Coordinates of C-alpha atoms in Angstrom, one line a residue:
S1 CA 18.3 1.5 18.8
A2 CA 17.0 3.6 16.3
K3 CA 13.2 5.2 16.5
L4 CA 11.1 6.5 14.8
N5 CA 9.8 10.2 14.4
E6 CA 7.0 10.2 16.3
N7 CA 5.7 13.2 14.1
L8 CA 6.1 11.0 10.0
K9 CA 3.7 9.0 12.1
L10 CA 0.1 8.5 10.9
K11 CA -2.6 8.6 12.9
Y12 CA -4.6 6.4 11.2
A13 CA -2.7 3.8 10.1
D14 CA -2.6 1.6 12.9
Q15 CA -6.7 1.0 13.0
E16 CA -6.7 0.6 9.4
I17 CA -4.4 -2.0 10.4
D18 CA -6.5 -3.7 13.0
K19 CA -9.9 -3.4 11.1
I20 CA -8.1 -5.6 8.1
S21 CA -7.0 -7.9 10.7
E22 CA -9.9 -8.6 12.4
L23 CA -11.9 -8.5 9.0
F24 CA -9.7 -11.9 7.8
L25 CA -9.9 -13.7 10.8
S26 CA -13.6 -14.3 10.6
T27 CA -12.7 -15.4 7.5
R28 CA -9.6 -16.9 6.2
T29 CA -6.3 -18.2 8.1
N30 CA -3.1 -17.1 7.6
T31 CA -4.0 -15.5 4.2
I32 CA -2.7 -11.5 5.1
K33 CA 0.4 -9.2 6.4
N34 CA -0.7 -6.1 7.9
F35 CA 2.5 -3.4 7.2
G36 CA 2.8 -0.5 8.9
F37 CA 4.9 2.0 11.4
K38 CA 5.8 -0.7 13.5
A39 CA 6.7 -3.0 10.6
S40 CA 10.0 -3.1 10.2
I41 CA 12.3 -3.8 6.9
E42 CA 13.7 -7.3 8.1
E43 CA 10.0 -8.1 9.2
F44 CA 8.1 -7.6 5.8
M45 CA 11.5 -9.2 3.9
S46 CA 11.3 -12.1 6.1
V47 CA 7.1 -12.6 5.1
E48 CA 7.0 -11.3 1.5
D49 CA 6.3 -14.4 -0.4
T50 CA 4.2 -16.1 3.1
F51 CA 0.5 -14.8 2.0
S52 CA -1.9 -14.0 -0.4
F53 CA -2.0 -9.9 0.7
I54 CA 0.2 -7.9 2.0
H55 CA -0.7 -4.3 3.3
I56 CA 1.9 -1.8 3.5
A57 CA -0.5 1.3 4.9
T58 CA 3.4 3.9 5.5
H59 CA 4.2 6.7 3.8
N60 CA 5.6 6.6 0.5
I61 CA 8.9 9.6 -0.3
V62 CA 9.4 10.3 -4.5
N63 CA 12.8 12.0 -4.6
S64 CA 11.3 13.9 -8.5
K65 CA 15.3 14.8 -8.7
N66 CA 17.1 11.0 -8.4
P67 CA 14.2 8.5 -8.8
W68 CA 16.4 5.9 -7.0
M69 CA 16.5 7.1 -3.4
T70 CA 12.5 7.4 -3.8
Y71 CA 11.5 4.8 -0.6
M72 CA 8.9 3.6 1.6
L73 CA 9.5 4.2 5.3
F74 CA 9.2 1.3 7.7
H75 CA 10.2 1.0 11.7
P76 CA 14.1 1.5 11.9
D77 CA 15.6 -1.9 12.3
S78 CA 19.7 -3.6 12.3
S79 CA 19.4 -3.3 9.0
F80 CA 17.2 -0.4 7.3
P81 CA 18.5 1.9 10.8
D82 CA 16.7 5.1 8.3
G83 CA 13.5 2.4 8.0
K84 CA 14.0 3.2 4.3
L85 CA 13.2 0.9 1.6
Y86 CA 14.6 2.8 -2.0
L87 CA 13.5 1.9 -4.4
P88 CA 16.5 -0.4 -5.9
I89 CA 15.8 -3.1 -2.8
I90 CA 11.9 -3.1 -4.0
Y91 CA 13.0 -3.9 -7.9
S92 CA 15.3 -7.0 -6.7
L93 CA 12.7 -8.5 -3.4
G94 CA 11.0 -11.1 -5.5
T95 CA 8.2 -10.4 -3.6
K96 CA 4.8 -12.9 -4.4
A97 CA 1.6 -12.3 -3.3
N98 CA -1.6 -11.9 -5.1
C99 CA -2.3 -8.6 -4.1
L100 CA -0.4 -6.4 -3.1
I101 CA -2.4 -3.3 -1.3
L102 CA 0.1 0.1 -1.2
S103 CA -1.9 2.1 1.5
G104 CA 1.0 5.5 1.0
C105 CA 1.1 8.4 -0.3
G106 CA 1.7 8.4 -4.1
T107 CA 2.9 5.0 -4.8
G108 CA 2.2 5.7 -8.5
M109 CA 3.7 8.7 -8.4
G110 CA 7.1 9.0 -9.7
T111 CA 10.0 10.5 -12.2
N112 CA 9.3 9.4 -16.5
S113 CA 11.7 7.4 -17.4
T114 CA 12.3 6.9 -21.2
N115 CA 12.8 3.3 -20.6
E116 CA 10.7 2.7 -18.4
G117 CA 8.1 4.5 -18.0
I118 CA 6.9 6.3 -14.4
L119 CA 9.5 5.1 -11.6
S120 CA 7.9 4.6 -8.5
V121 CA 7.7 1.6 -5.4
A122 CA 3.8 0.6 -7.3
H123 CA 6.0 0.2 -10.4
A124 CA 8.8 -1.2 -8.8
F125 CA 7.0 -4.1 -7.4
S126 CA 5.3 -4.6 -10.4
C127 CA 8.3 -5.9 -11.6
N128 CA 8.4 -8.8 -9.4
P129 CA 5.0 -11.7 -8.8
I130 CA 1.8 -9.8 -8.2
G131 CA -0.9 -10.9 -9.3
N132 CA -2.8 -7.8 -8.3
L133 CA -1.4 -4.1 -7.5
V134 CA -3.4 -2.0 -5.3
L135 CA -1.2 1.9 -6.0
S136 CA -2.7 5.8 -5.1
L137 CA -1.5 8.2 -7.4
W138 CA -1.1 12.1 -5.4
N139 CA -0.8 12.2 -2.0
I140 CA -4.3 11.2 -0.2
D141 CA -6.1 11.9 3.9
D142 CA -5.2 9.3 6.1
E143 CA -8.6 9.1 8.0
Y144 CA -10.5 8.6 4.6
T145 CA -8.4 5.9 3.2
S146 CA -8.2 4.2 6.9
E147 CA -11.9 3.9 6.3
F148 CA -11.2 3.1 2.1
M149 CA -9.4 0.3 2.4
V150 CA -11.2 -1.9 4.7
D151 CA -14.0 -1.5 2.8
L152 CA -12.2 -2.7 0.5
Y153 CA -11.2 -5.7 1.9
G154 CA -15.3 -5.9 3.6
E155 CA -15.9 -6.5 -0.6
I156 CA -12.3 -8.7 -1.3
I157 CA -14.0 -11.1 1.6
N158 CA -16.9 -11.4 -0.2
Q159 CA -14.9 -13.5 -2.7
K160 CA -15.4 -10.6 -5.1
S161 CA -12.4 -9.6 -7.2
I162 CA -10.0 -6.6 -6.6
G163 CA -10.7 -4.7 -9.5
R164 CA -14.9 -5.8 -8.9
S165 CA -14.2 -5.0 -5.5
L166 CA -13.0 -1.0 -5.8
S167 CA -15.4 -0.6 -8.6
E168 CA -17.9 -0.7 -5.6
I169 CA -16.3 1.1 -3.2
K170 CA -16.0 4.1 -5.8
R171 CA -19.5 3.7 -6.7
E172 CA -21.1 4.4 -3.0
R173 CA -18.5 7.3 -2.6
I174 CA -19.5 8.6 -5.1
K175 CA -23.5 8.6 -3.4
S176 CA -22.1 9.8 0.2
S177 CA -21.4 12.9 1.2
L178 CA -17.2 11.5 0.0
N179 CA -18.2 12.4 -3.4
H180 CA -16.0 14.4 -4.9
P181 CA -12.7 12.7 -6.8
F182 CA -10.1 14.1 -4.2
F183 CA -11.3 11.2 -2.7
W184 CA -11.3 8.1 -4.0
S185 CA -9.7 8.4 -7.6
S186 CA -6.2 8.8 -6.9
I187 CA -6.3 4.5 -5.6
L188 CA -6.2 2.6 -8.3
H189 CA -6.3 -1.5 -9.4
Y190 CA -2.9 -2.9 -11.4
Y191 CA -3.1 -6.4 -12.8
N192 CA 0.2 -7.6 -13.8
S193 CA 0.1 -10.3 -16.4
L194 CA 4.1 -12.1 -14.8

């Protein structure tokens, strides 16, 4: 079986996923599915329309020369031995969820297309029936983003909307020692009316 390059693992992604899962277990049942480096594309595809919330914490690799070669990195499996979920596949998935959170670097980054706008992982998922999408506009710090995402879900679980929860977390960050916009302004909420 194929193995994931150990140098590519995100140090805090598993922690992020475990803490978010704990938050949901304490309040809701079967509403969230988390994916990190231990998850394969096959696993993701098998549950992509089963949960209200889907959280993906992994690398996003943007190919500015050929945007169709942009991908998200999962654990290798028999169908995807390199673990790469490429843009054309994401566009065709049909992923359904109330909220998809892409906790990875530059998931909103891509190449400008005359007819489509920015071809990115976030754009590809937004063409699926997903109500809310949370994305990042540039490379983000693994540890900080992990903490940010856990706090974001803490707000969401308190029955707040995704947009309102994100705004509150950003306001808290502005008042903290991590108040520089680099640490919080990359993460955006997109409401999809499809």
